[in-house]
Coordinates of C-alpha atoms (C1' of nucleotides) in Angstrom, one line a residue:
Chain A
M1 CA 291.9 64.1 110.5
T2 CA 291.1 61.4 108.0
L3 CA 289.9 61.5 104.4
Q4 CA 286.3 62.6 103.9
V5 CA 284.6 62.2 100.6
F6 CA 281.2 63.3 99.3
N7 CA 279.4 60.2 98.3
R8 CA 276.9 60.9 95.5
M9 CA 275.0 57.8 96.4
T10 CA 274.2 58.7 99.9
R11 CA 274.4 62.5 99.2
Q12 CA 276.6 63.2 102.1
K13 CA 280.2 63.5 103.2
E14 CA 281.5 60.3 104.7
E15 CA 284.8 59.1 106.1
F16 CA 286.6 57.1 103.5
K17 CA 287.3 53.6 104.5
P18 CA 288.6 51.2 101.9
L19 CA 287.5 47.6 101.7
T20 CA 291.1 46.5 102.3
E21 CA 293.3 48.5 104.7
G22 CA 295.8 50.5 102.7
Q23 CA 294.4 49.7 99.3
V24 CA 292.0 51.6 97.0
K25 CA 290.2 50.1 94.1
M26 CA 288.9 52.8 91.8
Y27 CA 287.0 52.7 88.5
V28 CA 286.4 55.7 86.3
C29 CA 284.3 55.7 83.2
G30 CA 286.6 56.4 80.3
P31 CA 286.1 58.0 76.9
T32 CA 284.5 56.7 73.7
V33 CA 287.3 56.8 71.2
Y34 CA 285.8 58.2 68.1
D35 CA 287.3 61.7 68.2
H36 CA 290.0 63.8 69.9
A37 CA 289.6 64.6 73.5
H38 CA 288.4 68.0 74.5
I39 CA 289.0 70.0 77.7
G40 CA 285.8 68.7 79.2
H41 CA 287.4 65.3 79.2
A42 CA 290.5 67.0 80.6
K43 CA 288.5 68.3 83.5
T44 CA 287.2 64.9 84.5
Y45 CA 290.4 63.0 84.1
V46 CA 292.7 65.7 85.6
S47 CA 290.3 65.7 88.6
F48 CA 290.5 61.9 89.0
D49 CA 294.3 62.1 88.4
V50 CA 294.6 64.3 91.4
I51 CA 292.4 62.1 93.4
N52 CA 294.6 59.1 92.4
R53 CA 297.7 61.1 93.1
Y54 CA 296.5 62.2 96.5
L55 CA 295.4 58.7 97.5
R56 CA 298.9 57.5 96.7
Y57 CA 300.5 60.4 98.5
S58 CA 298.4 59.5 101.5
G59 CA 300.0 56.0 101.5
Y60 CA 297.3 54.0 99.7
R61 CA 298.1 51.4 97.1
V62 CA 295.7 52.2 94.3
R63 CA 294.4 50.1 91.5
Y64 CA 293.0 52.6 89.0
V65 CA 290.9 51.1 86.2
Q66 CA 289.6 53.3 83.4
N67 CA 287.9 51.8 80.4
I68 CA 288.2 52.6 76.7
T69 CA 284.8 52.4 75.0
D70 CA 285.4 51.2 71.5
V71 CA 282.1 49.4 70.7
G72 CA 278.5 49.6 71.4
H73 CA 278.1 53.2 72.1
L74 CA 275.3 54.2 69.9
L75 CA 274.0 57.6 68.6
D76 CA 270.4 58.3 69.0
T77 CA 270.0 57.4 65.3
G78 CA 271.0 53.9 66.3
E79 CA 274.3 54.1 64.5
D80 CA 277.5 53.1 66.3
R81 CA 279.6 56.2 66.8
I82 CA 282.8 54.5 65.7
L83 CA 281.2 52.7 62.7
K84 CA 279.8 56.1 61.5
K85 CA 283.3 57.6 61.7
A86 CA 284.8 54.6 60.0
G87 CA 282.3 54.8 57.2
A88 CA 282.9 58.5 56.7
L89 CA 286.6 58.0 56.4
S90 CA 286.6 54.6 54.7
L91 CA 288.6 53.0 57.4
E92 CA 288.4 49.9 59.5
P93 CA 286.5 50.6 62.8
M94 CA 289.6 49.4 64.6
E95 CA 291.7 51.9 62.8
I96 CA 289.4 54.6 64.2
V97 CA 289.7 53.1 67.7
E98 CA 293.4 52.9 67.5
T99 CA 293.9 56.4 66.2
Y100 CA 291.8 58.0 68.9
T101 CA 293.0 55.8 71.7
R102 CA 296.5 56.9 71.0
S103 CA 295.4 60.5 70.7
Y104 CA 293.7 60.2 74.0
F105 CA 296.7 58.9 75.8
E106 CA 298.9 61.5 74.0
D107 CA 296.7 64.3 75.3
M108 CA 296.5 62.9 78.9
D109 CA 300.2 62.4 79.0
A110 CA 300.7 66.0 77.9
L111 CA 298.5 67.1 80.7
G112 CA 300.5 65.2 83.2
V113 CA 297.7 62.7 83.9
R114 CA 299.1 59.5 85.2
R115 CA 297.9 56.5 83.3
P116 CA 295.5 54.2 84.9
N117 CA 296.8 50.8 86.0
I118 CA 294.5 49.1 83.6
S119 CA 292.8 50.6 80.5
P120 CA 290.5 47.8 79.4
R121 CA 288.8 48.0 76.1
A122 CA 285.2 47.0 75.6
S123 CA 285.9 45.1 72.4
G124 CA 288.4 43.0 74.3
H125 CA 285.9 41.9 76.9
V126 CA 283.0 40.7 74.8
P127 CA 283.0 37.2 76.3
E128 CA 282.7 38.7 79.8
Q129 CA 279.8 40.9 78.7
I130 CA 278.0 38.0 77.1
K131 CA 278.5 35.9 80.2
M132 CA 277.1 38.7 82.4
A133 CA 274.1 39.1 80.1
Q134 CA 273.4 35.4 80.2
A135 CA 273.6 35.4 84.0
L136 CA 271.2 38.3 84.2
I137 CA 268.7 36.4 82.0
E138 CA 269.1 33.3 84.2
A139 CA 268.5 35.3 87.3
G140 CA 265.4 36.8 85.8
Y141 CA 266.6 40.3 85.4
A142 CA 266.9 40.4 81.7
Y143 CA 265.1 38.9 78.7
A144 CA 266.0 38.1 75.0
T145 CA 263.7 39.2 72.2
D146 CA 262.9 37.4 69.0
E147 CA 265.2 39.7 67.1
G148 CA 268.2 38.7 69.1
D149 CA 268.4 41.7 71.5
V150 CA 268.8 41.3 75.2
Y151 CA 267.3 43.9 77.5
F152 CA 267.6 44.5 81.2
D153 CA 264.2 44.5 82.8
V154 CA 264.2 47.6 85.0
H155 CA 261.1 46.6 86.8
S156 CA 262.8 43.5 88.1
W157 CA 265.2 45.6 90.0
P158 CA 263.4 47.8 92.5
E159 CA 266.4 49.9 93.3
Y160 CA 266.8 51.1 89.7
G161 CA 267.2 54.9 89.9
K162 CA 268.7 55.1 93.4
L163 CA 271.8 57.0 92.3
S164 CA 270.0 59.7 90.4
G165 CA 266.8 59.8 92.3
Q166 CA 264.8 59.0 89.1
R167 CA 261.6 57.1 89.4
L168 CA 260.3 54.8 86.7
E169 CA 256.9 56.3 86.7
E170 CA 258.4 59.7 85.9
L171 CA 260.6 58.3 83.2
E172 CA 257.6 56.8 81.5
G173 CA 256.0 60.2 81.3
G174 CA 259.0 62.0 80.0
A175 CA 260.2 59.4 77.6
R176 CA 260.8 60.9 74.2
V177 CA 262.9 58.1 72.9
E178 CA 261.5 55.9 70.3
V179 CA 260.8 52.6 72.0
A180 CA 262.7 49.8 70.4
E181 CA 260.8 46.9 69.1
G182 CA 260.6 44.1 71.7
K183 CA 261.2 46.2 74.8
R184 CA 258.8 45.5 77.6
H185 CA 259.3 48.9 79.1
P186 CA 260.7 52.0 77.5
A187 CA 263.3 52.4 80.2
D188 CA 264.6 48.8 79.7
F189 CA 268.2 49.1 78.3
A190 CA 270.2 46.9 76.0
L191 CA 272.7 44.4 77.2
W192 CA 273.1 43.0 73.7
R193 CA 272.0 44.1 70.3
H194 CA 271.6 42.0 67.2
A195 CA 273.7 43.2 64.2
E196 CA 272.5 43.7 60.8
P197 CA 274.5 42.0 58.1
E198 CA 276.3 45.2 57.1
H199 CA 277.4 45.9 60.6
L200 CA 281.1 45.7 60.9
M201 CA 281.9 45.1 64.6
K202 CA 280.0 42.0 65.7
W203 CA 280.4 38.8 67.6
D204 CA 278.7 35.4 68.0
S205 CA 276.5 35.1 71.0
P206 CA 273.8 32.8 72.3
W207 CA 271.3 35.2 70.8
G208 CA 272.9 35.3 67.4
V209 CA 275.4 37.7 65.8
G210 CA 275.5 41.1 67.6
F211 CA 277.4 43.5 69.8
P212 CA 277.2 44.5 73.5
G213 CA 275.3 47.4 74.8
W214 CA 277.1 50.4 76.1
H215 CA 276.5 50.1 79.8
I216 CA 277.4 46.5 80.4
E217 CA 281.1 47.0 79.5
C218 CA 281.7 49.0 82.7
S219 CA 279.9 46.5 84.9
A220 CA 281.8 43.6 83.4
M221 CA 285.2 45.1 83.3
A222 CA 285.0 46.8 86.7
T223 CA 283.9 43.5 88.3
K224 CA 286.6 41.6 86.4
Y225 CA 289.5 43.7 87.6
L226 CA 288.2 45.1 90.9
G227 CA 285.8 42.5 92.2
E228 CA 282.0 42.6 92.8
T229 CA 282.4 45.5 95.2
F230 CA 285.1 48.1 95.0
D231 CA 285.9 51.4 96.7
I232 CA 285.4 54.3 94.3
H233 CA 283.4 54.7 91.2
G234 CA 284.1 57.9 89.3
G235 CA 283.0 59.7 86.2
G236 CA 281.3 62.7 84.8
L237 CA 278.1 63.8 86.5
E238 CA 276.2 63.8 83.2
N239 CA 276.6 60.1 83.0
R240 CA 274.9 59.5 86.3
F241 CA 271.7 58.8 84.4
P242 CA 271.3 56.5 82.7
H243 CA 274.8 55.1 82.4
N244 CA 275.9 54.8 86.0
E245 CA 272.4 53.8 87.0
C246 CA 272.5 50.9 84.5
E247 CA 275.9 49.9 85.6
I248 CA 274.7 49.6 89.2
A249 CA 271.6 47.6 88.2
Q250 CA 273.5 45.1 86.2
A251 CA 276.2 44.5 88.7
E252 CA 274.1 44.6 91.9
A253 CA 271.2 42.5 90.5
L254 CA 273.8 39.8 89.9
S255 CA 276.0 40.0 92.9
G256 CA 273.5 41.2 95.5
K257 CA 276.2 43.4 96.9
P258 CA 277.0 47.1 96.5
F259 CA 278.8 47.8 93.2
A260 CA 280.9 50.6 94.6
N261 CA 281.1 52.0 98.1
Y262 CA 281.7 55.6 97.1
W263 CA 280.4 57.5 94.0
L264 CA 282.5 60.5 93.1
L265 CA 281.2 62.4 90.1
T266 CA 282.7 65.5 88.5
G267 CA 280.8 68.6 87.4
S268 CA 280.5 69.3 83.7
L269 CA 282.6 71.9 81.9
T270 CA 280.7 74.5 80.1
V271 CA 281.7 77.1 77.4
D272 CA 280.0 80.4 77.7
G273 CA 277.5 78.7 80.0
V274 CA 276.8 75.8 77.7
K275 CA 278.1 72.3 78.2
M276 CA 281.0 71.5 76.0
S277 CA 280.3 68.3 74.1
K278 CA 281.1 66.7 70.8
S279 CA 277.5 66.6 69.7
L280 CA 277.1 70.4 70.2
G281 CA 280.3 71.1 68.3
N282 CA 281.4 73.8 70.7
F283 CA 284.4 71.9 72.0
I284 CA 288.0 72.9 72.3
T285 CA 290.3 70.0 71.9
V286 CA 293.1 69.3 74.4
K287 CA 295.6 69.6 71.5
D288 CA 294.4 73.1 70.6
A289 CA 294.4 74.2 74.2
I290 CA 298.0 73.0 74.7
K291 CA 299.1 75.1 71.8
T292 CA 298.2 78.3 73.7
Y293 CA 298.6 77.4 77.4
R294 CA 301.0 75.5 79.5
P295 CA 299.6 72.1 80.5
E296 CA 300.2 73.0 84.1
A297 CA 298.1 76.2 83.7
I298 CA 295.3 74.1 82.2
R299 CA 295.6 71.8 85.2
L300 CA 295.6 74.8 87.6
F301 CA 292.5 76.2 85.9
I302 CA 290.7 72.9 86.3
L303 CA 291.8 72.5 89.9
S304 CA 290.8 76.1 90.8
S305 CA 287.2 74.9 91.3
H306 CA 286.1 71.8 93.2
Y307 CA 285.9 68.6 91.2
S308 CA 282.2 68.2 91.8
N309 CA 281.3 71.7 90.7
P310 CA 280.7 72.8 87.1
V311 CA 283.3 75.1 85.6
D312 CA 282.9 77.6 82.8
F313 CA 285.7 77.8 80.3
S314 CA 286.8 81.1 79.1
E315 CA 290.0 82.6 77.7
A316 CA 290.1 85.0 80.6
A317 CA 290.0 82.2 83.1
L318 CA 292.8 80.4 81.4
V319 CA 295.0 83.5 81.3
S320 CA 294.3 84.1 85.0
A321 CA 295.2 80.5 85.8
Q322 CA 298.4 80.8 83.8
K323 CA 299.4 84.0 85.6
G324 CA 298.7 82.4 89.0
W325 CA 300.9 79.5 87.9
E326 CA 303.7 81.8 87.0
R327 CA 303.5 83.4 90.4
L328 CA 303.9 80.0 92.0
M329 CA 306.7 79.0 89.7
G330 CA 308.5 82.3 90.4
A331 CA 309.0 81.2 94.0
V332 CA 309.9 77.6 93.0
Q333 CA 312.5 79.0 90.6
L334 CA 313.9 81.4 93.2
T335 CA 314.2 78.5 95.6
R336 CA 316.1 76.4 93.1
Y337 CA 318.4 79.3 92.2
A338 CA 319.2 79.8 95.8
L339 CA 319.9 76.1 96.1
R340 CA 322.6 76.2 93.5
D341 CA 325.1 77.8 95.8
A342 CA 323.4 77.6 99.1
P343 CA 325.5 77.7 102.3
E344 CA 325.5 74.4 104.2
G345 CA 323.7 74.3 107.5
D346 CA 320.4 75.2 109.0
A347 CA 320.4 79.0 108.6
G348 CA 316.8 80.2 108.4
S349 CA 315.5 77.1 110.1
G350 CA 312.9 79.2 111.9
F351 CA 311.0 79.0 108.6
Q352 CA 310.5 75.3 109.2
V353 CA 307.4 76.3 111.3
A354 CA 305.8 77.9 108.3
I355 CA 306.7 74.9 106.2
D356 CA 305.0 72.5 108.6
E357 CA 302.0 74.7 109.0
H358 CA 301.3 75.0 105.3
R359 CA 301.9 71.3 104.6
Q360 CA 299.4 70.5 107.3
Q361 CA 296.8 72.9 105.9
F362 CA 297.3 71.5 102.5
I363 CA 296.7 68.0 103.7
E364 CA 293.6 69.1 105.6
A365 CA 292.2 70.7 102.5
M366 CA 292.8 67.6 100.4
D367 CA 291.5 65.3 103.1
D368 CA 288.2 67.3 102.9
D369 CA 286.8 65.7 99.7
F370 CA 289.9 66.5 97.7
N371 CA 289.5 70.3 98.0
A372 CA 292.1 71.2 95.5
P373 CA 291.0 74.9 95.2
Q374 CA 291.6 75.4 98.9
A375 CA 294.9 73.5 98.7
L376 CA 296.0 75.8 96.0
G377 CA 295.2 78.7 98.2
V378 CA 297.4 77.2 100.9
L379 CA 300.2 76.9 98.3
Q380 CA 299.8 80.6 97.3
N381 CA 299.9 81.7 100.9
F382 CA 303.0 79.6 101.3
T383 CA 304.5 81.2 98.3
R384 CA 304.1 84.7 99.7
E385 CA 306.1 83.6 102.8
V386 CA 308.7 82.0 100.7
N387 CA 309.1 85.1 98.6
T388 CA 309.4 87.2 101.7
L389 CA 312.0 85.0 103.1
L390 CA 314.1 84.7 100.0
N391 CA 313.9 88.4 99.3
S392 CA 314.8 89.4 102.9
G393 CA 318.5 89.3 102.3
E394 CA 319.0 86.9 105.2
E395 CA 321.1 83.9 104.8
V396 CA 319.1 80.8 104.2
G397 CA 320.8 77.5 104.5
R398 CA 320.6 74.4 102.3
E399 CA 318.5 72.5 104.8
T400 CA 315.7 75.1 104.8
L401 CA 315.9 75.6 101.0
E402 CA 315.6 71.9 100.4
A403 CA 312.6 71.7 102.8
I404 CA 310.9 74.4 100.8
D405 CA 311.7 72.8 97.5
A406 CA 310.3 69.5 98.9
V407 CA 307.0 71.2 99.6
Y408 CA 306.7 72.3 96.0
R409 CA 307.9 69.0 94.6
E410 CA 305.6 66.9 96.8
L411 CA 302.4 69.0 97.1
G412 CA 302.7 71.0 93.9
G413 CA 304.4 68.3 91.9
D414 CA 303.4 64.8 93.1
V415 CA 299.9 65.7 94.2
L416 CA 298.6 68.5 92.0
G417 CA 301.0 67.9 89.1
I418 CA 301.5 71.6 88.4
V419 CA 305.1 72.0 89.5
P420 CA 307.5 70.3 87.1
D421 CA 310.7 68.7 88.5
E422 CA 313.0 70.5 86.2
I423 CA 312.4 73.9 84.7
S424 CA 313.7 73.5 81.3
E425 CA 312.5 73.4 77.7
A426 CA 312.3 70.0 76.3
G427 CA 314.1 69.3 73.1
V428 CA 316.8 71.9 73.4
D429 CA 320.3 71.6 74.6
A430 CA 319.5 73.0 78.1
A431 CA 323.1 73.2 79.2
R432 CA 324.3 75.1 76.1
Q433 CA 321.3 77.4 76.3
D434 CA 321.9 78.2 79.9
G435 CA 325.6 78.9 79.2
L436 CA 324.7 81.3 76.4
I437 CA 322.3 83.2 78.5
Q438 CA 324.7 83.4 81.4
L439 CA 327.3 84.8 79.0
L440 CA 324.9 87.5 77.9
I441 CA 324.0 88.2 81.6
E442 CA 327.7 88.7 82.3
M443 CA 328.1 91.0 79.4
R444 CA 325.1 93.0 80.5
A445 CA 326.5 93.2 84.0
Q446 CA 329.7 94.6 82.6
A447 CA 327.7 97.2 80.6
R448 CA 325.7 98.2 83.7
S449 CA 328.8 98.6 85.8
E450 CA 330.0 101.1 83.1
K451 CA 326.6 102.8 83.2
N452 CA 326.1 101.8 79.6
F453 CA 322.3 101.4 80.1
A454 CA 321.6 101.7 76.4
L455 CA 323.5 98.5 75.8
S456 CA 322.3 96.7 78.9
D457 CA 318.6 97.5 78.0
L458 CA 319.2 96.4 74.5
I459 CA 320.5 93.0 75.7
R460 CA 317.5 92.7 78.0
D461 CA 315.0 93.6 75.3
R462 CA 316.5 91.4 72.7
L463 CA 316.4 88.4 75.1
A464 CA 312.8 89.3 76.0
D465 CA 311.9 89.1 72.4
L466 CA 313.3 85.5 72.5
G467 CA 311.3 84.7 75.5
V468 CA 314.1 85.0 78.0
I469 CA 313.1 87.4 80.8
L470 CA 315.8 88.9 82.9
E471 CA 315.3 90.1 86.5
D472 CA 317.9 92.0 88.4
R473 CA 318.2 91.0 92.1
P474 CA 320.5 92.4 94.7
D475 CA 322.7 89.3 94.4
G476 CA 322.7 89.1 90.6
T477 CA 320.6 88.6 87.6
V478 CA 318.3 85.6 87.1
Y479 CA 316.3 84.6 84.0
K480 CA 313.0 83.0 83.2
L481 CA 312.0 81.3 80.0
Q482 CA 308.6 82.2 78.7
Chain B
rG1 C1' 256.8 68.3 83.7
rG2 C1' 260.4 65.0 86.9
rC3 C1' 265.4 64.4 89.2
rG4 C1' 270.0 66.9 90.8
rA5 C1' 273.1 71.1 91.6
rC6 C1' 274.2 76.2 92.1
rG7 C1' 273.7 81.8 92.8
rU8 C1' 280.0 84.8 97.5
rC9 C1' 284.4 91.3 95.4
rG10 C1' 285.1 93.8 88.1
rC11 C1' 286.4 88.2 86.6
rC12 C1' 287.5 83.1 88.6
rA13 C1' 286.8 80.7 93.3
rA14 C1' 287.2 78.5 98.7
rG15 C1' 284.7 78.8 103.3
rU16 C1' 282.3 79.3 108.2
rG17 C1' 276.2 79.6 113.1
rG18 C1' 279.5 84.8 115.7
rU19 C1' 280.6 90.0 110.5
rA20 C1' 284.3 86.1 104.4
rA21 C1' 290.9 82.0 101.9
rG22 C1' 293.4 82.5 97.5
rG23 C1' 294.3 83.8 92.1
rC24 C1' 293.5 87.5 88.1
rA25 C1' 292.4 92.6 87.2
rG26 C1' 292.6 97.7 89.7
rG27 C1' 294.6 101.8 93.1
rA28 C1' 298.8 103.6 96.5
rG29 C1' 303.7 102.6 98.2
rU30 C1' 308.8 100.0 99.0
rC31 C1' 312.8 98.1 96.2
rU32 C1' 315.4 99.1 91.1
rG33 C1' 319.9 103.2 86.8
rC34 C1' 315.2 102.1 84.4
rA35 C1' 312.3 97.8 84.4
rA36 C1' 310.6 93.1 85.9
rA37 C1' 309.6 90.2 89.9
rA38 C1' 308.6 90.4 95.0
rC39 C1' 306.7 92.5 99.3
rU40 C1' 303.3 96.1 102.1
rC41 C1' 298.6 98.7 102.3
rC42 C1' 293.6 99.5 99.9
rC43 C1' 289.4 97.0 97.3
rA44 C1' 282.7 92.2 99.2
rU45 C1' 278.3 92.0 104.6
rC46 C1' 277.8 86.6 100.6
rA47 C1' 270.6 86.8 94.6
rC48 C1' 265.8 88.4 97.0
rC49 C1' 261.9 87.6 100.9
rG50 C1' 260.3 85.3 105.3
rG51 C1' 261.5 81.9 109.6
rU52 C1' 264.6 79.4 113.6
rU53 C1' 268.5 81.6 116.8
rC54 C1' 271.3 86.0 121.5
rG55 C1' 273.4 86.0 116.5
rA56 C1' 272.9 83.4 109.6
rU57 C1' 276.3 84.3 104.1
rC58 C1' 276.4 79.4 106.2
rC59 C1' 270.0 75.9 109.1
rC60 C1' 264.5 75.8 107.3
rG61 C1' 260.6 77.6 103.8
rG62 C1' 259.5 80.5 99.6
rU63 C1' 260.6 83.7 95.1
rC64 C1' 263.7 84.8 91.1
rG65 C1' 267.8 83.3 88.1
rU66 C1' 271.6 79.9 86.1
rC67 C1' 273.3 75.0 84.9
rG68 C1' 273.4 69.6 84.4
rC69 C1' 270.4 65.1 83.7
rC70 C1' 265.7 62.8 82.1
rU71 C1' 268.0 61.5 74.4
rC72 C1' 274.5 60.5 72.5
rC73 C1' 278.2 63.0 75.5
rA74 C1' 283.6 62.9 80.6

RNA sequence: GGCGACGUCGCCAAGUGGUAAGGCAGGAGUCUGCAAAACUCCCAUCACCGGUUCGAUCCCGGUCGUCGCCUCCA
């Protein structure tokens, strides 16, 4: 079976065929860097991270471009988000941009999100945006006003609204926005805005001093790095209208070609049933979430529902995800313990059938529009079988153990990013810590053999207080770090 | 009002025209010095009402409800 994806543009599941055999060009709308990222961002970017990872696992070469919006994204008051923040903190706008860009990558790194191949900034691509606006004017799709603003003329582009199913007539009726001076139609959107003298981020242009509109950066940068047509355009569903719609209009009006072949949009994250967003103030930052939960558990929580569905955040859901993750990791750890002094040879090779089966099921799930929740189910079923095997008392040879470990590393690690390569605490002397714990385990074993259970339980309890959990197995005692 | 989704076990969440994965929680066991972990067993007819069909949770229509977008948001 080949990869199928649900294309929001055509509203159906389609076979994925990249423009160039073996290569995928993907663009995902990135964040506006005026505040710390929240877990709503995490949902979108972890989702696309897994899509990126799975495409690579499937053998594709991927060029993944995700922009950083650092100019032009206005509040409904007309203020630039970044300028507003800069003014409030008496900082240069670019200090704000730098601070939150770093913060964003810090958070995504912590969540195990692989960095895009290119993270272009809007402010670094102003010439490209001006050029595109100019071309749109020349082609008759945009017009400049006396004030020095440039607007896209939505009526000149009959396909405007095709992604979201919006019709211009309906928009007119529902328009609550104050119509800017000089617009021919309320739905016309800005490609370029003139800057007032006190405005800090501004550039020269054929229409005077100003700054680019929000939507045009994505069209300009996606086209620059991926070409006039590329394979996948991603982002959050809430940006479908007007942002994605405007991107399409700008790019396709100029090129006459499809902007992107497949539109993959993620469902929003809600908190107590309400969308988490900066403007509502009900957001939980990634930095806060990581203080309480393992990054892998946060990933598992996000991957527990399909990327295109909305997901409701709750403490209970996170706890449940973390427990589920611990169950998986129990088997991973058991496998790696067994591997330490595994007998050579292919004992237990009958298990290879189960390995192949589950690997196949996992691939089938992911091939079906990146169905991570189902793939996780496969991994959990696999885990039950692994636990049964490793607790059976039968000899399991190195070959089989390595094959099991490979499943966890490749599917759980490389693809889903929830199984770390090494189970150890960062920043501590792992070897010394391990030695000390082993010493205590030996002392406790001695106490147990003398039936001194008071002492053996004391050792276990005191270690548990330190976050070291001991588990007695027929073949000895193992430990887990909490 | 318009556009787009969704409504599956206590919670989260996959899925299929032929009586429904998985995780969490819960109950009963096995194992254990006791635990923990693990394993076994138990735990849902899929919002409601019509229709199509031999048969629908999955297809169509309607009702109710929830959410997103239409205004900044990933």
